[in-house]
Amino acid sequence: MMKIGVLALQGAVIEHLRMLEEVGATAVSVKRVEELQDLDGLVIPGGESTTISKLMHKYGLMDAVRKFGEAGKPIFGTCAGAILLAKEIEGQLDAHLGLMDIKVARNAFGRQKDSFEVNLPVVGVAADYPAVFIRAPYLKHVGEAGQVLAKHEDKIVVARDRHYLAAAFHPELTEDTRLHKYFLDMVKEAKKA
Amino acid sequence: MAQVGTDRVKRGMAEMQKGGVIMDVVNAEQAKIAEAAGAVAVMALERVPSDIRAAGGVARMADLGIVEEVLKAVSIPVMAKARIGHFVEARVLESMGVDYLDESEVLTPADDLYHINKKEFTVPFVCGARDLGEALRRIGEGASMIRTKGEPGTGNIVEAVRHMRTMMAQIRKVQAMSYDELMAEAKNLGAPYELLEYVHKNGKLPVVNFAAGGIATPADAALMMQLGSEGVFVGSGIFKSDNPEKFARAIVEATTHYTDYELIARVSKGLGTPMQGIEISKIREVDRMQDRGW
């Protein structure tokens, strides 16, 4: 069985744990570096990216998660998680983990009153995925090795780059586990390789 | 078709705040300190609750200049307070782009019978509650997040503890009830039946539940997390302390690692004096903020 961690410093942690269990993974929350050790994959949840980033630095998780990704272990970032994974953040000099070859724009759909939900086709995942966008970012650019999996109004909202997966919305706020299943398959693939 | 202002979008916003600290600020400078310390959101106010308490008189929605200044200063969500029942203050704050409204007992109520019909709004609301019935009434009106009332501006945690313990005990009781007892319990609590049914099935509120009202130290924040709150609001505590920056960081860390006592000890050292507290029995009944709301 695949063991997948959910970074649990802040944000929607329980929801991801529940959905990972539902698709058949063993799911554990991760607050410390040593908890990464025997994991096959990691989810970085939605929350406040500035808060999660500060806490990651404080507890040595920024370097540890970067090494985790560089060792070929799959990482799935949702909303804040996508911002943390990105190589480039619009309007900021520094990225956080900088692992995934994407450029993100923060709060790019507007403030909370502009937050929305919509059904979207996601390539290889679903024809009608219920996507919940909350003060969401979008991806301005995906690197050459990457693949765009979904767009909303011409803006990229799901992408995969090698063993990294990013969604601008919150699959964890729905009952739809198909994106988690997709990520679990990525984890299995990576483990075989 | 994209839909804005749905329950899922409004409640989901609060889900993203879980495990975090929401800090009261009165200007852009404080907002930046809060953001740098790791706050998940700031509450833009004209005065923190302890100053409102000291000033007396009618407390209204904040000066909109302050709200605007804070909105421009930070990238994290900005909340603001409207008076209980004052739906025009709420509409005005919504129009400015405030991310979350607090229909708050800290301000002087504008309506002594009715709360705002929060379902009509695109922006989500948080409301205070002392027990399960009050929490479910507010959710019934459309609140997307609940917090304990505690006794704001006192730096005294006892009321927040009482409210959280009461709510959690009532949730456990409702969960253990047989189905036939639910309607009578809905009547006892003054709670909408369908929401009580949700609590019975799920053993939790249908929205996120934070602690507020009297949190003055990192250990206070950790205590509230252990009692079952999903995050904390810190009002007067931070910017009334000796070293707000350090204090804010310490509260954030204690909220994340609320069972790690060595960590709480480490971050609590050398913080200086926390805000001066007030003994609850010394507050005149008419000045008790938690009794506002119906």
Short mmCIF file of C-alpha atoms in Angstrom, two decimals:
data_model
loop_
_atom_site.label_atom_id
_atom_site.label_comp_id
_atom_site.label_asym_id
_atom_site.label_seq_id
_atom_site.Cartn_x
_atom_site.Cartn_y
_atom_site.Cartn_z
CA MET A 1 0.00 0.00 0.00
CA MET A 2 1.22 3.52 -0.82
CA LYS A 3 1.90 5.79 2.11
CA ILE A 4 1.14 9.44 1.36
CA GLY A 5 1.70 12.36 3.71
CA VAL A 6 -0.26 15.60 3.98
CA LEU A 7 1.75 18.62 5.09
CA ALA A 8 -0.14 19.59 8.25
CA LEU A 9 1.26 22.94 9.33
CA GLN A 10 -1.93 24.83 8.47
CA GLY A 11 -4.94 24.54 6.16
CA ALA A 12 -7.34 21.88 4.92
CA VAL A 13 -5.45 18.81 6.13
CA ILE A 14 -8.17 16.42 7.34
CA GLU A 15 -10.02 16.64 4.03
CA HIS A 16 -6.98 15.45 2.06
CA LEU A 17 -6.27 12.67 4.56
CA ARG A 18 -9.86 11.44 4.23
CA MET A 19 -9.76 11.47 0.42
CA LEU A 20 -6.39 9.72 0.22
CA GLU A 21 -7.72 6.96 2.49
CA GLU A 22 -10.79 6.74 0.30
CA VAL A 23 -8.76 6.01 -2.83
CA GLY A 24 -6.82 3.32 -0.98
CA ALA A 25 -3.65 4.97 0.31
CA THR A 26 -2.36 5.09 3.86
CA ALA A 27 -2.53 8.77 4.75
CA VAL A 28 -0.56 10.48 7.51
CA SER A 29 -0.15 14.10 8.55
CA VAL A 30 3.33 15.62 8.45
CA LYS A 31 4.49 18.35 10.81
CA ARG A 32 8.16 17.40 11.18
CA VAL A 33 11.07 16.48 8.92
CA GLU A 34 11.38 12.94 10.28
CA GLU A 35 7.77 12.22 9.33
CA LEU A 36 8.71 12.46 5.64
CA GLN A 37 11.05 9.50 5.84
CA ASP A 38 9.02 6.50 4.77
CA LEU A 39 6.53 8.34 2.55
CA ASP A 40 5.92 7.52 -1.11
CA GLY A 41 4.28 10.86 -1.91
CA LEU A 42 3.20 14.15 -0.35
CA VAL A 43 0.21 16.48 -0.61
CA ILE A 44 0.58 20.18 0.17
CA PRO A 45 -2.93 21.37 1.03
CA GLY A 46 -4.82 24.58 0.58
CA GLY A 47 -4.32 27.18 3.30
CA GLU A 48 -2.41 30.43 3.44
CA SER A 49 0.79 30.05 1.44
CA THR A 50 2.60 32.79 3.40
CA THR A 51 1.82 31.07 6.72
CA ILE A 52 2.71 27.56 5.53
CA SER A 53 5.95 28.82 3.96
CA LYS A 54 7.05 30.56 7.17
CA LEU A 55 6.40 27.46 9.25
CA MET A 56 8.20 25.25 6.71
CA HIS A 57 11.30 27.43 6.97
CA LYS A 58 11.11 27.43 10.74
CA TYR A 59 11.05 23.63 11.06
CA GLY A 60 13.52 22.77 8.29
CA LEU A 61 10.74 21.44 6.09
CA MET A 62 11.55 23.70 3.14
CA ASP A 63 14.85 21.92 2.51
CA ALA A 64 13.51 18.51 3.49
CA VAL A 65 10.51 18.68 1.14
CA ARG A 66 12.74 19.99 -1.65
CA LYS A 67 15.03 16.96 -1.21
CA PHE A 68 11.96 14.72 -1.09
CA GLY A 69 10.85 16.04 -4.47
CA GLU A 70 14.34 15.95 -5.96
CA ALA A 71 14.57 12.28 -4.97
CA GLY A 72 11.72 11.65 -7.41
CA LYS A 73 8.88 11.40 -4.87
CA PRO A 74 5.60 12.80 -6.24
CA ILE A 75 4.09 15.95 -4.71
CA PHE A 76 0.55 17.26 -5.25
CA GLY A 77 -0.14 20.91 -4.38
CA THR A 78 -3.63 22.38 -4.19
CA CYS A 79 -4.09 26.17 -4.24
CA ALA A 80 -1.54 27.34 -1.63
CA GLY A 81 0.26 24.05 -2.29
CA ALA A 82 0.60 24.93 -5.97
CA ILE A 83 2.09 28.31 -5.02
CA LEU A 84 4.59 26.58 -2.73
CA LEU A 85 5.63 24.15 -5.49
CA ALA A 86 6.11 26.78 -8.21
CA LYS A 87 9.47 27.79 -9.62
CA GLU A 88 8.23 31.31 -10.16
CA ILE A 89 5.63 33.54 -8.46
CA GLU A 90 4.41 36.62 -10.27
CA GLY A 91 5.44 39.85 -8.57
CA GLN A 92 7.75 38.13 -6.09
CA LEU A 93 11.50 37.76 -6.32
CA ASP A 94 11.68 34.48 -4.47
CA ALA A 95 9.83 31.23 -4.92
CA HIS A 96 9.20 28.80 -2.03
CA LEU A 97 10.07 25.19 -2.92
CA GLY A 98 10.73 26.06 -6.57
CA LEU A 99 10.39 22.41 -7.59
CA MET A 100 7.78 22.54 -10.32
CA ASP A 101 8.37 24.30 -13.61
CA ILE A 102 5.34 26.59 -13.47
CA LYS A 103 4.77 30.30 -12.95
CA VAL A 104 1.83 31.20 -10.67
CA ALA A 105 -0.12 34.39 -10.08
CA ARG A 106 -1.53 34.65 -6.53
CA ASN A 107 -5.14 35.64 -5.74
CA ALA A 108 -5.46 35.92 -9.49
CA PHE A 109 -9.23 35.54 -9.73
CA GLY A 110 -9.81 38.34 -7.20
CA ARG A 111 -10.78 38.53 -3.55
CA GLN A 112 -13.11 36.21 -1.62
CA LYS A 113 -16.29 37.71 -3.07
CA ASP A 114 -15.04 36.63 -6.52
CA SER A 115 -14.41 33.04 -5.36
CA PHE A 116 -16.47 30.51 -7.32
CA GLU A 117 -17.20 26.93 -8.20
CA VAL A 118 -17.51 25.47 -11.69
CA ASN A 119 -17.43 22.07 -13.43
CA LEU A 120 -14.32 21.58 -15.55
CA PRO A 121 -12.90 18.89 -17.81
CA VAL A 122 -9.52 17.67 -16.52
CA VAL A 123 -7.43 15.73 -19.05
CA GLY A 124 -7.06 12.08 -18.08
CA VAL A 125 -9.08 12.61 -14.88
CA ALA A 126 -12.69 13.65 -15.47
CA ALA A 127 -14.99 15.28 -17.99
CA ASP A 128 -16.75 17.31 -15.32
CA TYR A 129 -14.64 17.84 -12.23
CA PRO A 130 -16.29 20.06 -9.56
CA ALA A 131 -13.66 22.74 -9.06
CA VAL A 132 -13.89 25.05 -6.03
CA PHE A 133 -11.78 28.19 -6.42
CA ILE A 134 -11.10 30.21 -3.25
CA ARG A 135 -8.98 33.33 -3.61
CA ALA A 136 -7.29 31.06 -6.07
CA PRO A 137 -4.10 31.44 -8.07
CA TYR A 138 -3.73 30.34 -11.66
CA LEU A 139 -0.75 29.15 -13.65
CA LYS A 140 0.59 31.73 -16.06
CA HIS A 141 3.00 29.35 -17.63
CA VAL A 142 3.90 25.66 -17.62
CA GLY A 143 7.42 24.52 -18.59
CA GLU A 144 8.18 22.49 -21.71
CA ALA A 145 8.30 19.16 -19.91
CA GLY A 146 4.94 19.91 -18.36
CA GLN A 147 1.40 19.22 -19.47
CA VAL A 148 -1.67 21.43 -19.04
CA LEU A 149 -4.53 19.30 -17.69
CA ALA A 150 -7.27 21.91 -17.23
CA LYS A 151 -8.13 25.48 -18.02
CA HIS A 152 -10.86 27.83 -16.89
CA GLU A 153 -11.58 30.82 -19.10
CA ASP A 154 -8.27 30.28 -20.85
CA LYS A 155 -6.33 30.29 -17.61
CA ILE A 156 -4.36 27.17 -16.67
CA VAL A 157 -5.70 25.66 -13.45
CA VAL A 158 -4.31 22.10 -13.39
CA ALA A 159 -0.91 21.01 -14.65
CA ARG A 160 1.55 18.18 -14.31
CA ASP A 161 5.31 18.53 -14.62
CA ARG A 162 7.15 15.19 -14.26
CA HIS A 163 6.20 13.87 -10.77
CA TYR A 164 4.62 17.14 -9.65
CA LEU A 165 0.91 17.90 -9.86
CA ALA A 166 -0.67 21.31 -9.18
CA ALA A 167 -4.32 22.39 -8.98
CA ALA A 168 -5.39 25.99 -8.48
CA PHE A 169 -8.66 24.83 -6.89
CA HIS A 170 -9.57 22.62 -3.93
CA PRO A 171 -10.43 18.99 -4.76
CA GLU A 172 -10.37 18.42 -0.97
CA LEU A 173 -13.55 20.49 -0.54
CA THR A 174 -15.59 18.12 -2.70
CA GLU A 175 -16.54 14.44 -2.50
CA ASP A 176 -14.86 13.81 -5.85
CA THR A 177 -11.75 11.67 -5.37
CA ARG A 178 -10.73 11.35 -9.02
CA LEU A 179 -7.80 13.78 -8.79
CA HIS A 180 -6.56 11.99 -5.68
CA LYS A 181 -6.83 8.69 -7.58
CA TYR A 182 -4.80 10.25 -10.41
CA PHE A 183 -2.14 11.35 -7.92
CA LEU A 184 -2.09 7.91 -6.28
CA ASP A 185 -1.38 6.42 -9.72
CA MET A 186 1.50 8.89 -10.12
CA VAL A 187 2.86 7.73 -6.75
CA LYS A 188 2.61 4.06 -7.76
CA GLU A 189 4.31 4.82 -11.08
CA ALA A 190 7.16 6.62 -9.34
CA LYS A 191 7.66 3.82 -6.87
CA LYS A 192 7.93 1.24 -9.66
CA ALA A 193 10.52 3.29 -11.53
CA MET B 1 -21.38 28.29 -15.38
CA ALA B 2 -19.22 29.60 -12.59
CA GLN B 3 -21.14 30.35 -9.40
CA VAL B 4 -19.98 32.81 -6.75
CA GLY B 5 -21.08 33.00 -3.11
CA THR B 6 -22.15 29.35 -2.77
CA ASP B 7 -22.10 27.66 0.64
CA ARG B 8 -19.15 25.58 -0.48
CA VAL B 9 -17.14 28.61 -1.53
CA LYS B 10 -18.03 30.56 1.64
CA ARG B 11 -17.47 27.69 4.08
CA GLY B 12 -14.43 26.53 2.13
CA MET B 13 -12.73 29.86 2.73
CA ALA B 14 -12.90 29.16 6.49
CA GLU B 15 -11.59 25.62 5.94
CA MET B 16 -8.45 27.18 4.47
CA GLN B 17 -7.90 29.13 7.69
CA LYS B 18 -7.79 26.01 9.87
CA GLY B 19 -4.84 25.58 12.18
CA GLY B 20 -4.12 29.27 11.85
CA VAL B 21 -4.25 32.50 13.82
CA ILE B 22 -6.37 35.50 12.83
CA MET B 23 -5.05 38.73 14.34
CA ASP B 24 -6.73 42.05 15.15
CA VAL B 25 -4.94 45.05 13.62
CA VAL B 26 -5.71 48.76 13.58
CA ASN B 27 -3.44 49.97 10.76
CA ALA B 28 -1.32 48.88 7.79
CA GLU B 29 1.84 48.64 9.87
CA GLN B 30 0.29 46.18 12.32
CA ALA B 31 -1.23 44.24 9.43
CA LYS B 32 2.23 43.79 7.91
CA ILE B 33 3.66 42.65 11.25
CA ALA B 34 0.83 40.13 11.56
CA GLU B 35 1.37 38.82 8.02
CA ALA B 36 5.12 38.54 8.55
CA ALA B 37 4.51 36.62 11.77
CA GLY B 38 2.42 34.03 9.91
CA ALA B 39 -1.19 35.14 10.53
CA VAL B 40 -3.67 33.43 8.18
CA ALA B 41 -5.82 36.58 8.11
CA VAL B 42 -6.14 39.97 9.80
CA MET B 43 -9.19 41.64 11.30
CA ALA B 44 -9.15 45.34 10.44
CA LEU B 45 -10.46 47.43 13.35
CA GLU B 46 -10.45 50.99 14.53
CA ARG B 47 -9.72 49.91 18.08
CA VAL B 48 -8.90 46.52 19.58
CA PRO B 49 -11.57 45.17 21.97
CA SER B 50 -9.77 46.18 25.17
CA ASP B 51 -9.67 49.79 23.93
CA ILE B 52 -13.33 49.61 22.89
CA ARG B 53 -14.09 48.40 26.41
CA ALA B 54 -12.06 51.23 27.94
CA ALA B 55 -13.51 53.91 25.66
CA GLY B 56 -17.16 53.00 26.25
CA GLY B 57 -19.88 54.65 24.13
CA VAL B 58 -21.20 53.19 20.89
CA ALA B 59 -18.72 51.05 18.94
CA ARG B 60 -19.42 50.95 15.20
CA MET B 61 -17.89 49.53 12.03
CA ALA B 62 -14.27 50.69 11.66
CA ASP B 63 -13.20 53.84 9.88
CA LEU B 64 -13.25 52.75 6.22
CA GLY B 65 -9.92 54.49 5.64
CA ILE B 66 -8.33 51.95 7.99
CA VAL B 67 -10.07 49.06 6.24
CA GLU B 68 -8.82 50.26 2.87
CA GLU B 69 -5.29 50.78 4.17
CA VAL B 70 -5.20 47.23 5.52
CA LEU B 71 -6.69 45.76 2.32
CA LYS B 72 -3.85 47.35 0.37
CA ALA B 73 -1.11 46.41 2.84
CA VAL B 74 -1.32 42.60 2.87
CA SER B 75 -1.90 39.64 0.54
CA ILE B 76 -3.58 37.46 3.20
CA PRO B 77 -7.38 37.70 3.67
CA VAL B 78 -8.77 40.75 5.45
CA MET B 79 -11.77 40.54 7.77
CA ALA B 80 -13.80 43.36 9.29
CA LYS B 81 -16.57 43.67 11.86
CA ALA B 82 -20.13 44.87 11.38
CA ARG B 83 -22.58 45.51 14.22
CA ILE B 84 -25.09 42.75 15.01
CA GLY B 85 -28.08 43.29 12.70
CA HIS B 86 -26.46 46.14 10.78
CA PHE B 87 -26.75 44.79 7.24
CA VAL B 88 -25.83 48.11 5.67
CA GLU B 89 -22.46 48.21 7.44
CA ALA B 90 -22.03 44.65 6.18
CA ARG B 91 -22.94 45.60 2.60
CA VAL B 92 -20.54 48.54 2.68
CA LEU B 93 -17.67 46.34 3.88
CA GLU B 94 -18.56 43.72 1.27
CA SER B 95 -18.48 46.34 -1.48
CA MET B 96 -14.96 47.33 -0.44
CA GLY B 97 -13.72 43.80 -1.06
CA VAL B 98 -13.34 42.67 2.56
CA ASP B 99 -12.87 38.88 2.44
CA TYR B 100 -14.81 37.87 5.56
CA LEU B 101 -17.25 39.72 7.81
CA ASP B 102 -17.61 39.27 11.55
CA GLU B 103 -21.10 40.11 12.81
CA SER B 104 -19.63 40.90 16.15
CA GLU B 105 -20.72 41.40 19.74
CA VAL B 106 -17.57 43.46 20.26
CA LEU B 107 -19.40 46.32 18.54
CA THR B 108 -22.61 47.79 19.95
CA PRO B 109 -25.57 45.88 18.48
CA ALA B 110 -27.67 47.78 15.93
CA ASP B 111 -30.67 45.46 16.28
CA ASP B 112 -31.79 44.01 19.60
CA LEU B 113 -34.00 41.35 17.99
CA TYR B 114 -32.52 40.14 14.74
CA HIS B 115 -29.18 39.21 13.26
CA ILE B 116 -28.21 39.86 9.64
CA ASN B 117 -29.65 37.48 7.02
CA LYS B 118 -26.22 36.33 5.98
CA LYS B 119 -27.45 34.00 3.24
CA GLU B 120 -28.09 37.02 1.02
CA PHE B 121 -24.41 37.95 0.93
CA THR B 122 -21.66 36.82 -1.42
CA VAL B 123 -19.03 37.44 1.24
CA PRO B 124 -18.89 34.86 4.06
CA PHE B 125 -19.60 35.67 7.72
CA VAL B 126 -18.17 34.51 11.02
CA CYS B 127 -20.32 34.83 14.16
CA GLY B 128 -19.73 34.31 17.87
CA ALA B 129 -21.50 31.66 19.93
CA ARG B 130 -21.55 30.52 23.55
CA ASP B 131 -23.23 27.17 22.98
CA LEU B 132 -24.49 24.80 20.31
CA GLY B 133 -27.94 26.38 19.99
CA GLU B 134 -26.49 29.82 19.36
CA ALA B 135 -23.95 28.41 16.87
CA LEU B 136 -26.66 26.59 14.89
CA ARG B 137 -28.95 29.65 14.88
CA ARG B 138 -26.15 31.70 13.36
CA ILE B 139 -25.37 28.97 10.80
CA GLY B 140 -29.10 28.83 10.04
CA GLU B 141 -28.92 32.54 9.22
CA GLY B 142 -26.02 31.84 6.88
CA ALA B 143 -22.83 32.10 8.97
CA SER B 144 -19.99 30.17 7.28
CA MET B 145 -17.75 30.03 10.33
CA ILE B 146 -18.29 30.06 14.11
CA ARG B 147 -16.05 31.26 16.91
CA THR B 148 -16.53 31.17 20.65
CA LYS B 149 -17.48 34.53 22.05
CA GLY B 150 -15.35 34.33 25.16
CA GLU B 151 -15.21 37.74 26.80
CA PRO B 152 -13.37 39.99 24.33
CA GLY B 153 -10.74 42.48 25.41
CA THR B 154 -10.22 40.94 28.84
CA GLY B 155 -7.12 38.81 28.28
CA ASN B 156 -8.99 36.28 30.42
CA ILE B 157 -9.44 32.88 28.80
CA VAL B 158 -12.06 31.52 31.20
CA GLU B 159 -15.13 32.46 29.15
CA ALA B 160 -13.72 31.11 25.86
CA VAL B 161 -12.92 27.85 27.64
CA ARG B 162 -16.42 27.67 29.06
CA HIS B 163 -18.00 28.32 25.67
CA MET B 164 -15.84 25.77 23.85
CA ARG B 165 -16.36 23.12 26.52
CA THR B 166 -20.11 23.74 26.50
CA MET B 167 -20.33 23.46 22.72
CA MET B 168 -18.20 20.31 22.55
CA ALA B 169 -20.16 18.61 25.35
CA GLN B 170 -23.43 19.46 23.62
CA ILE B 171 -22.13 18.12 20.31
CA ARG B 172 -21.13 14.83 21.96
CA LYS B 173 -24.53 14.62 23.63
CA VAL B 174 -26.44 15.23 20.39
CA GLN B 175 -24.28 12.71 18.56
CA ALA B 176 -25.11 10.04 21.13
CA MET B 177 -28.85 10.74 21.13
CA SER B 178 -31.35 8.47 19.47
CA TYR B 179 -33.07 9.89 16.42
CA ASP B 180 -36.41 10.33 18.20
CA GLU B 181 -34.85 12.68 20.75
CA LEU B 182 -33.59 15.18 18.17
CA MET B 183 -36.70 17.30 17.68
CA ALA B 184 -37.15 17.90 21.40
CA GLU B 185 -33.44 18.75 21.67
CA ALA B 186 -33.79 21.19 18.75
CA LYS B 187 -36.54 22.87 20.74
CA ASN B 188 -34.44 22.90 23.94
CA LEU B 189 -31.44 24.41 22.21
CA GLY B 190 -33.40 26.76 19.97
CA ALA B 191 -31.57 25.25 17.03
CA PRO B 192 -32.79 24.53 13.48
CA TYR B 193 -33.72 20.83 13.28
CA GLU B 194 -31.87 20.06 10.01
CA LEU B 195 -28.62 21.47 11.38
CA LEU B 196 -29.00 19.50 14.59
CA GLU B 197 -29.52 16.41 12.45
CA TYR B 198 -26.19 17.19 10.76
CA VAL B 199 -24.46 17.41 14.15
CA HIS B 200 -26.07 14.10 15.18
CA LYS B 201 -24.74 12.35 12.07
CA ASN B 202 -21.31 13.97 11.86
CA GLY B 203 -20.36 14.79 15.45
CA LYS B 204 -19.28 18.30 14.47
CA LEU B 205 -20.63 21.65 13.34
CA PRO B 206 -21.27 21.97 9.60
CA VAL B 207 -18.76 24.86 9.54
CA VAL B 208 -15.31 25.57 10.96
CA ASN B 209 -15.18 26.48 14.66
CA PHE B 210 -12.49 28.82 16.02
CA ALA B 211 -11.77 30.17 19.50
CA ALA B 212 -11.91 33.86 20.37
CA GLY B 213 -12.35 36.20 23.28
CA GLY B 214 -9.55 36.36 25.86
CA ILE B 215 -6.60 34.52 24.31
CA ALA B 216 -3.53 36.28 25.73
CA THR B 217 -0.63 33.78 25.63
CA PRO B 218 0.74 30.99 23.38
CA ALA B 219 -0.38 28.49 26.02
CA ASP B 220 -3.93 29.94 25.87
CA ALA B 221 -3.99 29.31 22.12
CA ALA B 222 -2.75 25.73 22.54
CA LEU B 223 -5.34 25.14 25.28
CA MET B 224 -8.16 26.20 22.98
CA MET B 225 -6.84 23.96 20.19
CA GLN B 226 -6.76 20.99 22.55
CA LEU B 227 -10.32 21.70 23.62
CA GLY B 228 -11.38 21.27 20.00
CA SER B 229 -11.14 24.62 18.27
CA GLU B 230 -9.81 24.56 14.73
CA GLY B 231 -7.87 27.82 14.93
CA VAL B 232 -7.80 31.00 17.01
CA PHE B 233 -8.59 34.69 16.85
CA VAL B 234 -6.29 36.88 18.89
CA GLY B 235 -7.66 40.33 19.47
CA SER B 236 -6.11 42.67 21.98
CA GLY B 237 -3.46 40.14 23.08
CA ILE B 238 -0.85 40.77 20.41
CA PHE B 239 -0.55 44.51 20.01
CA LYS B 240 -1.12 45.13 23.72
CA SER B 241 1.88 42.97 24.60
CA ASP B 242 5.46 44.18 25.09
CA ASN B 243 6.86 42.71 21.89
CA PRO B 244 4.04 42.25 19.35
CA GLU B 245 6.20 40.74 16.61
CA LYS B 246 7.72 38.04 18.76
CA PHE B 247 4.43 37.48 20.53
CA ALA B 248 2.56 37.00 17.24
CA ARG B 249 5.11 34.47 15.99
CA ALA B 250 4.91 32.57 19.28
CA ILE B 251 1.10 32.32 19.09
CA VAL B 252 1.30 31.02 15.51
CA GLU B 253 3.78 28.31 16.47
CA ALA B 254 1.86 27.27 19.58
CA THR B 255 -1.31 26.96 17.48
CA THR B 256 0.39 24.69 14.92
CA HIS B 257 2.15 22.53 17.52
CA TYR B 258 -0.45 22.67 20.25
CA THR B 259 0.59 19.42 21.90
CA ASP B 260 4.34 20.04 21.79
CA TYR B 261 5.01 21.42 25.27
CA GLU B 262 8.75 21.85 24.79
CA LEU B 263 8.08 23.98 21.73
CA ILE B 264 5.47 26.04 23.57
CA ALA B 265 7.97 26.54 26.40
CA ARG B 266 10.65 27.64 23.96
CA VAL B 267 8.49 30.16 22.10
CA SER B 268 6.96 31.50 25.32
CA LYS B 269 10.30 32.45 26.88
CA GLY B 270 11.19 36.12 27.08
CA LEU B 271 7.97 37.41 25.57
CA GLY B 272 7.67 40.12 28.19
CA THR B 273 4.42 41.01 29.87
CA PRO B 274 1.23 39.89 28.17
CA MET B 275 -1.71 42.28 28.16
CA GLN B 276 -3.15 43.03 31.57
CA GLY B 277 -6.18 40.81 32.21
CA ILE B 278 -9.54 41.58 33.75
CA GLU B 279 -11.33 39.34 36.24
CA ILE B 280 -14.75 38.55 34.68
CA SER B 281 -16.70 39.14 37.92
CA LYS B 282 -15.34 42.70 37.96
CA ILE B 283 -17.14 43.50 34.70
CA ARG B 284 -20.59 45.00 35.16
CA GLU B 285 -23.30 42.87 33.62
CA VAL B 286 -24.24 45.57 31.10
CA ASP B 287 -20.64 45.68 29.91
CA ARG B 288 -20.43 41.96 29.16
CA MET B 289 -20.05 41.65 25.40
CA GLN B 290 -20.87 37.94 25.28
CA ASP B 291 -24.50 38.60 26.26
CA ARG B 292 -25.04 40.53 23.03
CA GLY B 293 -26.66 38.36 20.32
CA TRP B 294 -29.93 36.43 20.34
#
